[in-house]
Amino acid sequence: MSIERVGVIGGGLMGSGIVEVNARAGLDVVLVEVSDEAAKSAHDRIVASLERAADRGKISPQDLAAALERISVTDDLERLADRQLVVEAASEVEQVKLDLFRRVGRILIDEDAILTSNTSSIPIVKLGAVSGRADHVMGVHFFNPAPVMKLVELIPSLTTAPTTMDRMRAYVTDGLGKEPIEATDRAGFVVNSLLVPYLLSAIRMYEAGYASAADIDRGMVLGCGHPMGPLALSDLIGLDTIRAIGISMYDEFKEPLYSPPPLLDRMVDAGLLGKKSGHGFYPYG
């Protein structure tokens, strides 16, 4: 059974990108945010992104208009009742996600509907356990910016049914035209297990005064051929997200390399979250 009706919970950078990807792929999408104001802001973000894509010739004006017609925004979680797939992209806070999975698991009408999380680190099996439909729950981890990045991590838990995994694999490849990799239900999955220790190491280097932020980033761009330095990348991802992933991975594995350095804690406490807040390791206009 192909997926045609999708719900997305959370309209931040990741959530709005996931909505855009699905709408551009021809799917009907309902975006749920915490308030009417937040829903309108998310819609504005999606419109701006689609307009940039049209300006660059990535999509036609007709495709832009058609994609927007497929998107509905709301602050009412009940609007997800008829969805065949729901992607949770709320804040990377375990209790928030557990509450959402508990509520949405009861709301979905279709017993075959799939409930997924875009989490970077929270155990999928926990989310499935509270949903009341553990065999239809798994992780689907998009990468930022979702309309551009081809990779999607698919993460089944111990209780995910093989048919759920098969449907999600078809959805990602045939439905969205993206490339999936499969990972086990361990904090960090594949990409963040490799990436986050690298980013935290760069933050520790800056904290210790080895070099300026700009020189650390230039070193990795010019010396290793990376498209972006680790501190600029941390700003793009969001320092609060990096910190949350590090805490989750440290809690699971107790490896010091996963533990967020004090500077990261201080920056998050100060609201210096990176590009989304206007300032992180660099200022953003």
PDB file of C-alpha atoms in Angstrom, residues 88-102 117-120 122 127 130:
ATOM      1  CA  GLU A  88       7.411  13.495  14.313  1.00  0.00           C
ATOM      2  CA  ALA A  89       9.983  16.310  14.069  1.00  0.00           C
ATOM      3  CA  ALA A  90       9.408  18.060  17.399  1.00  0.00           C
ATOM      4  CA  SER A  91      12.073  19.255  19.820  1.00  0.00           C
ATOM      5  CA  GLU A  92      14.776  16.728  20.707  1.00  0.00           C
ATOM      6  CA  VAL A  93      13.337  16.253  24.210  1.00  0.00           C
ATOM      7  CA  GLU A  94      12.453  12.706  25.181  1.00  0.00           C
ATOM      8  CA  GLN A  95       9.377  13.510  27.288  1.00  0.00           C
ATOM      9  CA  VAL A  96       7.938  15.708  24.530  1.00  0.00           C
ATOM     10  CA  LYS A  97       8.312  12.910  22.000  1.00  0.00           C
ATOM     11  CA  LEU A  98       6.931  10.250  24.335  1.00  0.00           C
ATOM     12  CA  ASP A  99       3.828  12.364  24.974  1.00  0.00           C
ATOM     13  CA  LEU A 100       3.303  12.929  21.253  1.00  0.00           C
ATOM     14  CA  PHE A 101       3.637   9.226  20.417  1.00  0.00           C
ATOM     15  CA  ARG A 102       1.202   8.343  23.198  1.00  0.00           C
ATOM     16  CA  SER A 117      10.329   9.948  14.527  1.00  0.00           C
ATOM     17  CA  ASN A 118      13.004  12.134  12.978  1.00  0.00           C
ATOM     18  CA  THR A 119      14.939  11.922  16.259  1.00  0.00           C
ATOM     19  CA  SER A 120      18.719  11.903  16.116  1.00  0.00           C
ATOM     20  CA  ILE A 122      16.208   8.918  21.340  1.00  0.00           C
ATOM     21  CA  LEU A 127       8.540   5.656  21.432  1.00  0.00           C
ATOM     22  CA  VAL A 130       3.983   4.150  24.486  1.00  0.00           C
TER      23      VAL A 130
END
